[in-house]
Short mmCIF file of C-alpha atoms and ligand atoms in Angstrom, two decimals:
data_model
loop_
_atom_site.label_atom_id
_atom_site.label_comp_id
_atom_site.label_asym_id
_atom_site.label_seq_id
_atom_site.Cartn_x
_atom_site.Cartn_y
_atom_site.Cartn_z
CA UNK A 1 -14.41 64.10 34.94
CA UNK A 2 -14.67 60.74 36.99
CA UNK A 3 -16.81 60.92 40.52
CA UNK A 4 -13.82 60.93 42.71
CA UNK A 5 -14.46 57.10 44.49
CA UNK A 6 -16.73 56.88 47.45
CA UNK A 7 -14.71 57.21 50.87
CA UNK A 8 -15.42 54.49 53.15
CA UNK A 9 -16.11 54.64 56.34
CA UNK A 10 -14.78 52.71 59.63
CA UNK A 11 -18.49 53.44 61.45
CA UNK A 12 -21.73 55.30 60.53
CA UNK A 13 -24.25 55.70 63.59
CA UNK A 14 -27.58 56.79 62.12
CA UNK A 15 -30.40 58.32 64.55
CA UNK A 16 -28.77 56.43 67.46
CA UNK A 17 -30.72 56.17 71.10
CA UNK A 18 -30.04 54.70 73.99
CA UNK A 19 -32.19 54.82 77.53
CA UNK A 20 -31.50 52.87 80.67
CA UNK A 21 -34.88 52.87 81.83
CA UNK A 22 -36.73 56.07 81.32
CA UNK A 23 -33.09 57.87 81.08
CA UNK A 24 -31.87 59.18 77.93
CA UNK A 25 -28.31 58.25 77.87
CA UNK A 26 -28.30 58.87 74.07
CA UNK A 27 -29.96 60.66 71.33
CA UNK A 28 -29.94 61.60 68.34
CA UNK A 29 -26.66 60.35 67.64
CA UNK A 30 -25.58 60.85 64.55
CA UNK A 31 -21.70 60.67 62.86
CA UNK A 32 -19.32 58.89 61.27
CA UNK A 33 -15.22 57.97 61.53
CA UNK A 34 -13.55 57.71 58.19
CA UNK A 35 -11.23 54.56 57.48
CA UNK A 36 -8.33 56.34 58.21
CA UNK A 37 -9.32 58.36 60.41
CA UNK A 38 -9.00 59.52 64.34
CA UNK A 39 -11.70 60.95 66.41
CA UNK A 40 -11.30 62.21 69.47
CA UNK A 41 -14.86 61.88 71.77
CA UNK A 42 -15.14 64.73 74.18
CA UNK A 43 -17.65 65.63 77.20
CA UNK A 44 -17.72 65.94 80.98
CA UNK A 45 -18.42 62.97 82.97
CA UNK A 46 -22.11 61.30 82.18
CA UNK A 47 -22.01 62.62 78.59
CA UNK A 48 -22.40 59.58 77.32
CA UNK A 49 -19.09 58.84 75.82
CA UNK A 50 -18.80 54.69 77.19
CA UNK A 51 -21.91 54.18 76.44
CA UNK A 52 -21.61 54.67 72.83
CA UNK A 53 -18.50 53.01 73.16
CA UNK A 54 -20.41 50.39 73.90
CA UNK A 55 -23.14 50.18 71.65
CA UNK A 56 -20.25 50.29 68.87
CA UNK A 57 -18.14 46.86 70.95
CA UNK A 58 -21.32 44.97 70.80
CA UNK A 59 -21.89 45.41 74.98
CA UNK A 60 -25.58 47.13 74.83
CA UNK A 61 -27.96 47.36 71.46
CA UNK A 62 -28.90 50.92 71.10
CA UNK A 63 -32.71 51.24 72.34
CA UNK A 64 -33.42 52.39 68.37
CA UNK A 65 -31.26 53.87 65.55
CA UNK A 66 -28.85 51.88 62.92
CA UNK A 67 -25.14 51.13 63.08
CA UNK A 68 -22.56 50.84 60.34
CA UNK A 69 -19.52 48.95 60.54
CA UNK A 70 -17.10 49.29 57.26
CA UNK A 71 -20.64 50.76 55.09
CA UNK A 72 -22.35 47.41 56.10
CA UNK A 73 -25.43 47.55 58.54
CA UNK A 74 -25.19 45.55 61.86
CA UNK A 75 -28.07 44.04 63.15
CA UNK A 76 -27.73 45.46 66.31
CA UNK A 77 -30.49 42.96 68.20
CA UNK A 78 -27.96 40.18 67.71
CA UNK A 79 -24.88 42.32 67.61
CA UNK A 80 -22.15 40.88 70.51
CA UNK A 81 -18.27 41.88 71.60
CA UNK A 82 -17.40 38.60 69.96
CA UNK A 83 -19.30 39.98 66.40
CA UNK A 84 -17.64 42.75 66.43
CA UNK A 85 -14.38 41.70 66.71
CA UNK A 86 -15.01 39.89 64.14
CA UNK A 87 -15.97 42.47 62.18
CA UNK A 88 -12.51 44.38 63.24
CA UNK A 89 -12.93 46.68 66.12
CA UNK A 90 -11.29 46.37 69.30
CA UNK A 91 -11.31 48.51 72.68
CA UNK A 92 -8.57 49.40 74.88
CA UNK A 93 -9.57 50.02 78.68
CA UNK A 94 -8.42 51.93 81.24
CA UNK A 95 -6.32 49.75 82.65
CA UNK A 96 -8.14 46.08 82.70
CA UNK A 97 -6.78 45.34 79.31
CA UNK A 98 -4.85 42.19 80.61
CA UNK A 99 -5.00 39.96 82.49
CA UNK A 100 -2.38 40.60 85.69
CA UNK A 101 -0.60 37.64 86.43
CA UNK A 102 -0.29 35.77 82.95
CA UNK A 103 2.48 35.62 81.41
CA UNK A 104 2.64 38.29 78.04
CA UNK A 105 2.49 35.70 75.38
CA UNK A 106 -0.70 34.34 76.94
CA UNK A 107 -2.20 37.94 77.24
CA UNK A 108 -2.21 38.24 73.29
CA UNK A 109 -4.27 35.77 72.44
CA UNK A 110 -7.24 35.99 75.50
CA UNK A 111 -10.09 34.80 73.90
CA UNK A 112 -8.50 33.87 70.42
CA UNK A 113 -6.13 31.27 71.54
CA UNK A 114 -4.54 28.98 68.80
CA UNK A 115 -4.91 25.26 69.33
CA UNK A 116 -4.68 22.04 67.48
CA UNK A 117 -7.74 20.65 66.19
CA UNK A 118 -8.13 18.25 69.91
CA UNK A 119 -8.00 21.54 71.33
CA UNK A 120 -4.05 21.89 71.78
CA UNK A 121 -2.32 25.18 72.57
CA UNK A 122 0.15 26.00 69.73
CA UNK A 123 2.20 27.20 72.32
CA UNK A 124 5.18 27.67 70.27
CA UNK A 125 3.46 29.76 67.36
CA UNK A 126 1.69 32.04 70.01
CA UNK A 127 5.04 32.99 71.85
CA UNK A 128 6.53 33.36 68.52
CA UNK A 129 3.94 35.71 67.26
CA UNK A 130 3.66 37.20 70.45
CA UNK A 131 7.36 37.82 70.54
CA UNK A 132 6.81 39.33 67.31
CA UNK A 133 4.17 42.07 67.96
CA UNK A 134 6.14 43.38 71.31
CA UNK A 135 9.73 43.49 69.47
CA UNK A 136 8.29 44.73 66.21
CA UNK A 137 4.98 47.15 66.64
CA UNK A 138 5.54 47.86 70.44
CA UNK A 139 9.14 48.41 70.20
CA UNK A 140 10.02 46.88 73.78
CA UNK A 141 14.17 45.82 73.15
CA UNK A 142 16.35 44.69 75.44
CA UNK A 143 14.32 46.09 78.88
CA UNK A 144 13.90 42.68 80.50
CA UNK A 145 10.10 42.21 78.72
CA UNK A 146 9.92 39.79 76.96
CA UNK A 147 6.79 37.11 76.19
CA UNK A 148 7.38 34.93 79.23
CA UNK A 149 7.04 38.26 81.40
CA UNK A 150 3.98 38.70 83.67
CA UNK A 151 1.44 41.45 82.88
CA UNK A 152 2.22 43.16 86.17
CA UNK A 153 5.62 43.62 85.75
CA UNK A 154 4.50 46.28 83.00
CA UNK A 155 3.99 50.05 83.62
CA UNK A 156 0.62 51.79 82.69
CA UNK A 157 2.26 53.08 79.64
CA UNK A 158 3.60 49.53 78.68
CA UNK A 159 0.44 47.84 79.18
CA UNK A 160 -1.99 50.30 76.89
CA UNK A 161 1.60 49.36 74.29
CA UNK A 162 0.65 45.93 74.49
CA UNK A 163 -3.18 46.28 74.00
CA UNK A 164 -3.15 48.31 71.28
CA UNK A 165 -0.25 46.20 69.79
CA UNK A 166 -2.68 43.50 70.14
CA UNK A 167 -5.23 45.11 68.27
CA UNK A 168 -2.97 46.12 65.96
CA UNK A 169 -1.51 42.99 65.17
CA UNK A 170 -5.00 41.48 64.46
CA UNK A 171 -6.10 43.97 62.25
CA UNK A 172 -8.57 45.98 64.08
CA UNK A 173 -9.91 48.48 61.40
CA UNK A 174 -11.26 50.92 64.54
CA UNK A 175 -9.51 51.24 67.65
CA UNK A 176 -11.65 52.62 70.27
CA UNK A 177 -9.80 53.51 73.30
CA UNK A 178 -11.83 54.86 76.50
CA UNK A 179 -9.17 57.21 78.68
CA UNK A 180 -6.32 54.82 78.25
CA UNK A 181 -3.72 57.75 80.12
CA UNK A 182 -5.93 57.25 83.41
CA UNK A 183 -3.48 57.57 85.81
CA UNK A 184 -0.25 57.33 83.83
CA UNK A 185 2.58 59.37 84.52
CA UNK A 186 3.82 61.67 81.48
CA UNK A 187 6.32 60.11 80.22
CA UNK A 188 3.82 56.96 79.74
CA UNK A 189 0.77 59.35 78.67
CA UNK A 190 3.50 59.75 76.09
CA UNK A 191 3.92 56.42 74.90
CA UNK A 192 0.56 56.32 74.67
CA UNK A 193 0.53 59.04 72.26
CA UNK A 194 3.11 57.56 70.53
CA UNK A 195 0.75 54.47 69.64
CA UNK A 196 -1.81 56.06 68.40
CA UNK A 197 -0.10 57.93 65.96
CA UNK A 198 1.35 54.39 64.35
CA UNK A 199 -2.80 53.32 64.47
CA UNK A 200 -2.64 56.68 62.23
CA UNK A 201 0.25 55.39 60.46
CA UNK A 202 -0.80 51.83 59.75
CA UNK A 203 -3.81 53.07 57.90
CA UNK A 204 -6.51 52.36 60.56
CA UNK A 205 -9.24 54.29 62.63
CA UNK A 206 -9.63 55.20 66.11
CA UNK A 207 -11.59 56.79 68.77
CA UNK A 208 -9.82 58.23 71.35
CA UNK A 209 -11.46 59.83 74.62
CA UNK A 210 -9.51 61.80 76.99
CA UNK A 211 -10.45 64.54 79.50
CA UNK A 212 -6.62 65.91 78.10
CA UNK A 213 -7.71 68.02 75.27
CA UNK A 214 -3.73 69.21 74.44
CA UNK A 215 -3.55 64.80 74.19
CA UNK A 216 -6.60 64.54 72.27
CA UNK A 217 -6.03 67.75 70.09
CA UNK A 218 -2.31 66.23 69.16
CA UNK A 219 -3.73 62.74 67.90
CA UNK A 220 -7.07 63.41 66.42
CA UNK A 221 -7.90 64.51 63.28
CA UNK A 222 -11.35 66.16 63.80
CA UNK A 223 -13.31 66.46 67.22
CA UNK A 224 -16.54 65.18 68.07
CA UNK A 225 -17.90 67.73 71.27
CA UNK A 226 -20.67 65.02 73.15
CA UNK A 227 -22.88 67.05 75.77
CA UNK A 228 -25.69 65.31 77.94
CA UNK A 229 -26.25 62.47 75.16
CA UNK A 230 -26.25 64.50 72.73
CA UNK A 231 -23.44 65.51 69.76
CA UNK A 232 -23.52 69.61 70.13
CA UNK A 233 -19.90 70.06 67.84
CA UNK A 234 -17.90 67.86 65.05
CA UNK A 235 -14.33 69.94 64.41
CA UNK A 236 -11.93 69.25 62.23
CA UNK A 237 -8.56 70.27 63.41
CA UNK A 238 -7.70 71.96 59.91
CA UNK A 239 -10.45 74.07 61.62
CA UNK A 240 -9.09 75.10 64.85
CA UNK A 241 -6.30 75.63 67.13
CA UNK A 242 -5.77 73.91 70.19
CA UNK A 243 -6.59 77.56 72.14
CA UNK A 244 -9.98 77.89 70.35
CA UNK A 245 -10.89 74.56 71.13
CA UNK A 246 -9.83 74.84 74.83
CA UNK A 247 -12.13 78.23 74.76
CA UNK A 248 -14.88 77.22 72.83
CA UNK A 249 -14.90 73.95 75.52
CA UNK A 250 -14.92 76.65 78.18
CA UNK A 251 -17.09 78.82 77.08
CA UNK A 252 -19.63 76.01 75.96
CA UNK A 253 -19.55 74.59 79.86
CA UNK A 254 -20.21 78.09 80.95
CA UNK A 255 -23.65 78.66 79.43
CA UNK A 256 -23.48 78.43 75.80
CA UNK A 257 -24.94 75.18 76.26
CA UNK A 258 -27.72 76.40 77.68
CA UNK A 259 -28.35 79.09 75.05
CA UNK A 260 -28.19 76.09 72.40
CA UNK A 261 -30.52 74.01 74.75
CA UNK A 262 -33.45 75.61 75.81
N1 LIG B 301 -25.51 50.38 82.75
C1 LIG B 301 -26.12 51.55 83.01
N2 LIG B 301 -27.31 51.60 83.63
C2 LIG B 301 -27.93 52.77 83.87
N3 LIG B 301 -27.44 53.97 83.53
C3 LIG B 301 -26.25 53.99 82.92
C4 LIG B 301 -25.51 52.80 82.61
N4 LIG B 301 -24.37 53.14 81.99
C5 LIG B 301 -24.39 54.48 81.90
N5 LIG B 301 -25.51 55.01 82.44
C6 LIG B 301 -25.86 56.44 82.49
O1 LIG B 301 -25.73 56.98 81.19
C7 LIG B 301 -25.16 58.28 81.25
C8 LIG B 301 -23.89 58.32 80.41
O2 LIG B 301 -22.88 57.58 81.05
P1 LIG B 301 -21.46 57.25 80.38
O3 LIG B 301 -21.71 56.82 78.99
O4 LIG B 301 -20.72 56.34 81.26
O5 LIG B 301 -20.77 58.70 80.38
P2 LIG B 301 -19.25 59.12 80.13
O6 LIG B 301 -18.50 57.94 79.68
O7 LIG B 301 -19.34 60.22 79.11
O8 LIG B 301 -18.76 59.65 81.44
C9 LIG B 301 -24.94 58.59 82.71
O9 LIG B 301 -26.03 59.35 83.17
C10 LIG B 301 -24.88 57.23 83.35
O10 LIG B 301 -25.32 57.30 84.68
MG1 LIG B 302 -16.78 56.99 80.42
#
């Protein structure tokens, strides 16, 4: 019988380390996100979770270790946000996604604006595409948004909508998005939700982090546990139910840890 074909992968860290100074912030990291696949990164505050985050986006090389991107090694020396949105991954903050008082159309194309070869705006083709992405793979109709909106006339919800339709629409491969329902009511958290299951949908990869493991445990397909730099758990959901993983994150911040850890 045929070898059933290789799967790719969206990201491969191998033996990664990080240290601000003499601080570990990372080590040992080792894992992988399939193509189609979404992770959801979990740990307490100072695990370590944004800064492998950014070691993926290009913001700090990893003190030693090798990176991945789509099965191709990065050179991680040289390796910058711009490179690696290049090479198809995109991050969706908190909340400083846009930018607050330009208009929407403008927002979608920070830093990859479209312009005539004298350096131009192709105002008309940005709005239109623009218009496209927010009608089309955001879904806003008819609620008084529209591409000549300001950025601040969005809800949380609306805004996270718009940056991962952004990604979306320029074919981001891995999503990464770092606690993106910070301070967003329900009914946005659920929008939010809502978005990553079309990243699901439109054959992608993501990283999500959350401190919400019922949010995290609805949109991922297999956990990765991060614990003072270091990866102590990788879960796949087929694995586990949401209860075991809430105890097994309880019981593991009540001591187990240090059983594992001398
Ligand atoms: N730029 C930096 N300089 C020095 N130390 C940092 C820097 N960024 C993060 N750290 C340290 O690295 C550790 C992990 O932080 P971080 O990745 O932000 O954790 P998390 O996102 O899981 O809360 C923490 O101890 C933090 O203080
Ligand atoms: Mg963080």
């Amino acid at each position: 019988m045929a070898e059933p074909p290789q799967e790719r992968t969206a990201l491969r860290m191998v033996n990664i380390e990080k240290y601000f100074g003499s601080v570990c912030a990372l080590k040992d990291i080792n894992f992988e996100v399939g193509h189609n696949e979404i992770v959801g990164l979990i740990g307490d505050n100072g695990a370590g979770k944004s800064t492998l985050v950014k070691i993926l986006t290009g913001v700090f090389a990893p003190t030693s270790g090798d990176l991945y991107i789509a099965d191709r090694k990065v050179e991680t020396n040289s390796y910058t946000v711009k490179k690696a949105h290049a090479l198809g991954i995109e991050t969706v903050y908190q909340d400083k996604s846009l930018g607050e008082k330009q208009v929407m159309w403008r927002n979608f194309f920070i830093g990859r604006e479209m312009t005539y070869p004298f350096g131009f705006l192709k105002v008309r083709q940005e709005k239109a595409i623009a218009s496209e992405i927010m009608v089309n793979t955001i879904g806003f109709r008819g609620k008084g948004i529209g591409v000549e909106s300001k950025a601040n006339k969005l809800s949380g919800g609306e805004r996270q909508g718009v940056a991962i339709g952004r990604a979306m629409h320029f074919e981001a491969e891995l999503i990464i998005l770092d606690e993106p329902t910070v301070a967003l009511s329900l009914k946005e958290v659920r929008k939010v939700l809502n978005f990553v299951h079309k990243i699901k949908d439109a054959g992608k990869a993501c990283i999500y982090i959350s401190h919400n493991i019922s949010d995290v445990y609805e949109i991922a397909d297999r956990f990765i546990v991060i614990d003072r730099g270091e990866i102590v758990a990788s879960i796949t959901k087929a694995k586990i139910s949401l209860k075991e993983l809430d105890e097994f994150l309880l019981e593991y911040s009540h001591g187990l840890k240090d059983k594992v850890q001398p």
